[in-house]
GROMACS .gro file of C-alpha atoms in nm:
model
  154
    1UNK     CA    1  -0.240  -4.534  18.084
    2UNK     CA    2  -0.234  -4.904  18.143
    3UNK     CA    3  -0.612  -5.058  18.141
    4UNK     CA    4  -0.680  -5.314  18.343
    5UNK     CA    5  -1.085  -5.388  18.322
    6UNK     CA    6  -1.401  -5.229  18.221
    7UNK     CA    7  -1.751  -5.208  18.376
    8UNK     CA    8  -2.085  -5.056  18.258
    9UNK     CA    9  -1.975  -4.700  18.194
   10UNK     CA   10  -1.617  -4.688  18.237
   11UNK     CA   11  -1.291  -4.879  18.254
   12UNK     CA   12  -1.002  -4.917  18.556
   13UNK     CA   13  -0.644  -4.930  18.516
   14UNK     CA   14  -0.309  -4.758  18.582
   15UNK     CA   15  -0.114  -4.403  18.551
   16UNK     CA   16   0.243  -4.524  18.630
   17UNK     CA   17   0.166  -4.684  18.959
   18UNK     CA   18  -0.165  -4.474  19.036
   19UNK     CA   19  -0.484  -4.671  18.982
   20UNK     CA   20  -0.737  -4.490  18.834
   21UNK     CA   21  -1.095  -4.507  18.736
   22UNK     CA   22  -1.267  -4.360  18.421
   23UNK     CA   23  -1.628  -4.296  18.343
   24UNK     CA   24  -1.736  -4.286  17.971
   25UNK     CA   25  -2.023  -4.180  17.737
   26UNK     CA   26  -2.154  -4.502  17.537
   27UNK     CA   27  -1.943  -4.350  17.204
   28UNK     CA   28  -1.608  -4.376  17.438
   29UNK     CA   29  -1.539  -4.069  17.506
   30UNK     CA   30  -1.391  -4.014  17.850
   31UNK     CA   31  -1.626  -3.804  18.122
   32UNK     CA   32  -1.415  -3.793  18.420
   33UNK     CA   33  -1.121  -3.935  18.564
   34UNK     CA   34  -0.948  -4.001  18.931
   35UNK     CA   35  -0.733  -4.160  19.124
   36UNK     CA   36  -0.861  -4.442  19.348
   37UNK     CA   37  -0.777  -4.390  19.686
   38UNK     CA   38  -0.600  -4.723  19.762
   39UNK     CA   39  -0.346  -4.810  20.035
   40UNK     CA   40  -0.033  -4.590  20.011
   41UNK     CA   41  -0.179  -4.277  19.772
   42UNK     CA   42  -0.074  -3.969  19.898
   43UNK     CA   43  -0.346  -3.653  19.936
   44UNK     CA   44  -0.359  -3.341  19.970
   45UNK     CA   45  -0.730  -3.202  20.139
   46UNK     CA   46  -0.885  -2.873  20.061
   47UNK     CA   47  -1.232  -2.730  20.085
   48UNK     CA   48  -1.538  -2.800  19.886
   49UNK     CA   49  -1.606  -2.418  19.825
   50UNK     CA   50  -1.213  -2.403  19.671
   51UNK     CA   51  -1.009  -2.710  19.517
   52UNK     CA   52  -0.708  -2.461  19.520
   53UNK     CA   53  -0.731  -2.415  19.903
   54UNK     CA   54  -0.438  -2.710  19.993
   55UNK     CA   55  -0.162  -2.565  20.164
   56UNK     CA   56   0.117  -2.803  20.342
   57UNK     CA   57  -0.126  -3.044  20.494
   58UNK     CA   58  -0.075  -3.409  20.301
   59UNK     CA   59  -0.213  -3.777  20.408
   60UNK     CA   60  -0.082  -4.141  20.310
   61UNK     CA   61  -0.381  -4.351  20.290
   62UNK     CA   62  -0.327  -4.672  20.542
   63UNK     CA   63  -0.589  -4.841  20.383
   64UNK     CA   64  -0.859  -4.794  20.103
   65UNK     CA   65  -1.074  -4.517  20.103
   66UNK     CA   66  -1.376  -4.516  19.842
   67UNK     CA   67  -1.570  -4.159  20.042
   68UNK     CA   68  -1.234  -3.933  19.965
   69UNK     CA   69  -1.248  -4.013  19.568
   70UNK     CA   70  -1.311  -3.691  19.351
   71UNK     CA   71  -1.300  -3.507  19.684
   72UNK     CA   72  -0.958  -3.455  19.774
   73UNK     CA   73  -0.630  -3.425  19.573
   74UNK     CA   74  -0.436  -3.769  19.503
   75UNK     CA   75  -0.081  -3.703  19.345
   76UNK     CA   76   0.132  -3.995  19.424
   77UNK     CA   77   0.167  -4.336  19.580
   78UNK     CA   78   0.407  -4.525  19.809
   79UNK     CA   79   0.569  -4.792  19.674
   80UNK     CA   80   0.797  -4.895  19.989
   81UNK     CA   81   0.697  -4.795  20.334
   82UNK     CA   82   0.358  -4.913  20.408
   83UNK     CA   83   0.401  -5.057  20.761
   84UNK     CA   84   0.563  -4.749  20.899
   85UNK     CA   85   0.269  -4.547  20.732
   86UNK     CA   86   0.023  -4.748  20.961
   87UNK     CA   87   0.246  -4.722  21.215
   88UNK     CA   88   0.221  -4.354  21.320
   89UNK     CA   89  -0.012  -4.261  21.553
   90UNK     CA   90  -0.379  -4.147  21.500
   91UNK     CA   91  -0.615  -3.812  21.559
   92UNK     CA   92  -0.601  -3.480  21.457
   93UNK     CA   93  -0.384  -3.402  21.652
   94UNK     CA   94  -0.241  -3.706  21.769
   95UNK     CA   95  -0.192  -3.736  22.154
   96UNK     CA   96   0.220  -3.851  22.063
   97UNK     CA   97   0.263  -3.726  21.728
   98UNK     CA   98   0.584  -3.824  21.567
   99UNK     CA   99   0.827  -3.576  21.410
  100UNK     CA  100   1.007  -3.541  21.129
  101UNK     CA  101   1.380  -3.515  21.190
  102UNK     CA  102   1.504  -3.483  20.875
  103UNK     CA  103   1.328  -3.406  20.462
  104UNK     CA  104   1.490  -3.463  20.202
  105UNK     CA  105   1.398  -3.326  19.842
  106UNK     CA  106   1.520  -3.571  19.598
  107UNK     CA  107   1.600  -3.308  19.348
  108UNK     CA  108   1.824  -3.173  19.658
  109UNK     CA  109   2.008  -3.525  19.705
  110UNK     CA  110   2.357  -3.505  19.494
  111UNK     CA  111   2.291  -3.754  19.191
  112UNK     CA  112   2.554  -4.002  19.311
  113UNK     CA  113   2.339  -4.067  19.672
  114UNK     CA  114   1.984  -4.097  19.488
  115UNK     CA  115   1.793  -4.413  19.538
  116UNK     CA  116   1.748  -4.556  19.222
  117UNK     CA  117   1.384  -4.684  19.196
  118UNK     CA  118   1.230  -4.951  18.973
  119UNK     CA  119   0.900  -5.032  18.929
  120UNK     CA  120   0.753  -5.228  18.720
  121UNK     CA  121   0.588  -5.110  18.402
  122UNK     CA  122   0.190  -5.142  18.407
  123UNK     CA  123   0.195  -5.184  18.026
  124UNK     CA  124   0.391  -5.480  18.067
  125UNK     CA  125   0.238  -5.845  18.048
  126UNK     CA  126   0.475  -5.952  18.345
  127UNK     CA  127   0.251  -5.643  18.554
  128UNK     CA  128  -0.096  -5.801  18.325
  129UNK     CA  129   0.036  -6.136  18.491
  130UNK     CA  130   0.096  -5.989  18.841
  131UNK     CA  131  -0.315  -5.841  18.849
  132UNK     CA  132  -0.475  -6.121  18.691
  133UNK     CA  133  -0.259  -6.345  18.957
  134UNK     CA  134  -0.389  -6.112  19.212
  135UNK     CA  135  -0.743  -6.079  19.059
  136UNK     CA  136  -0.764  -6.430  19.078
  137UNK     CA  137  -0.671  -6.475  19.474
  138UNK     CA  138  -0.911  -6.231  19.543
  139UNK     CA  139  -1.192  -6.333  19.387
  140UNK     CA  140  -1.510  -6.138  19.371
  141UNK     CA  141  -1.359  -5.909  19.617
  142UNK     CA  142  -1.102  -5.783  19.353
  143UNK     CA  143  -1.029  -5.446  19.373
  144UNK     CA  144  -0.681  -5.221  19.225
  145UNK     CA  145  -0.604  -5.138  19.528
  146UNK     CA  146  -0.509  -5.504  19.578
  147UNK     CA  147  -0.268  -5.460  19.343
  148UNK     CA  148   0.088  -5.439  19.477
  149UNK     CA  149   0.345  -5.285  19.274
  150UNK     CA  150   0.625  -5.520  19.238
  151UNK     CA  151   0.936  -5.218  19.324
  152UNK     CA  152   1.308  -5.229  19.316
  153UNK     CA  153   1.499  -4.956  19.494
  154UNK     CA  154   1.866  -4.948  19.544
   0.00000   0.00000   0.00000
């Protein structure tokens, strides 16, 4: 966990590149925890009644989302890809829906054709640097999810 700020009853910061928000009793000891649902986080819905009930439906988040926090399932984050994210089309289901072609599972890829990804590390001062740099063109309206993950993949 990389921290980043605090606020009256809780603190923000990172989980490798997942920004997350904690709320904590006034002796510190941590209440709850989520992931914020920023640009890019990946999701996974399921009911109210059952938080097991996701099956293969997942989302990328095209821009924040405050309302789906501690409602839905957050388990990753694009660090590449944004634009074509935004790019496909909307509704549910979309009037020209686009279609996958071809998935690959990484752990399926032979280790010699692997992308090699770099991020970097949110317990670094060079990724301190890159939020208070950010933090600072942003102003009041500061939020993680402005946070952009400086990335590396080969």
């Amino acid at each position: 966990y990389a921290f980043v700020g605090s606020f009256p009853g809780g603190e923000v910061g990172f989980v490798g590149t997942m920004p997350v928000q904690i709320t904590k009793t006034p002796d510190g000891a941590i209440v709850q925890a989520w992931p914020l649902f920023c640009q890019g986080v990946t999701a996974m819905p399921h009911t109210d009644a059952d938080i097991n009930s996701a099956n293969s439906q997942l989302y990328y988040m095209r821009q924040p989302a405050q309302s789906l926090e501690k409602k839905y399932t957050a388990f990753a984050r694009l660090l590449e890809g944004l634009p074509a994210v935004r790019a496909m089309p909307d509704g549910e289901p979309p009037a020209n829906p686009d279609k996958m072609t071809r998935v690959r599972v990484l752990a399926d890829i032979p280790a010699g054709q692997r992308p090699h990804v770099q991020y970097l590390d949110p317990k670094s001062a060079a990724f301190t640097g890159v939020v208070q740099n950010t933090a600072r063109a942003r102003g009041a309206q500061f939020s993680l999810c402005d946070v952009e993950i400086p990335v590396d993949i080969k």
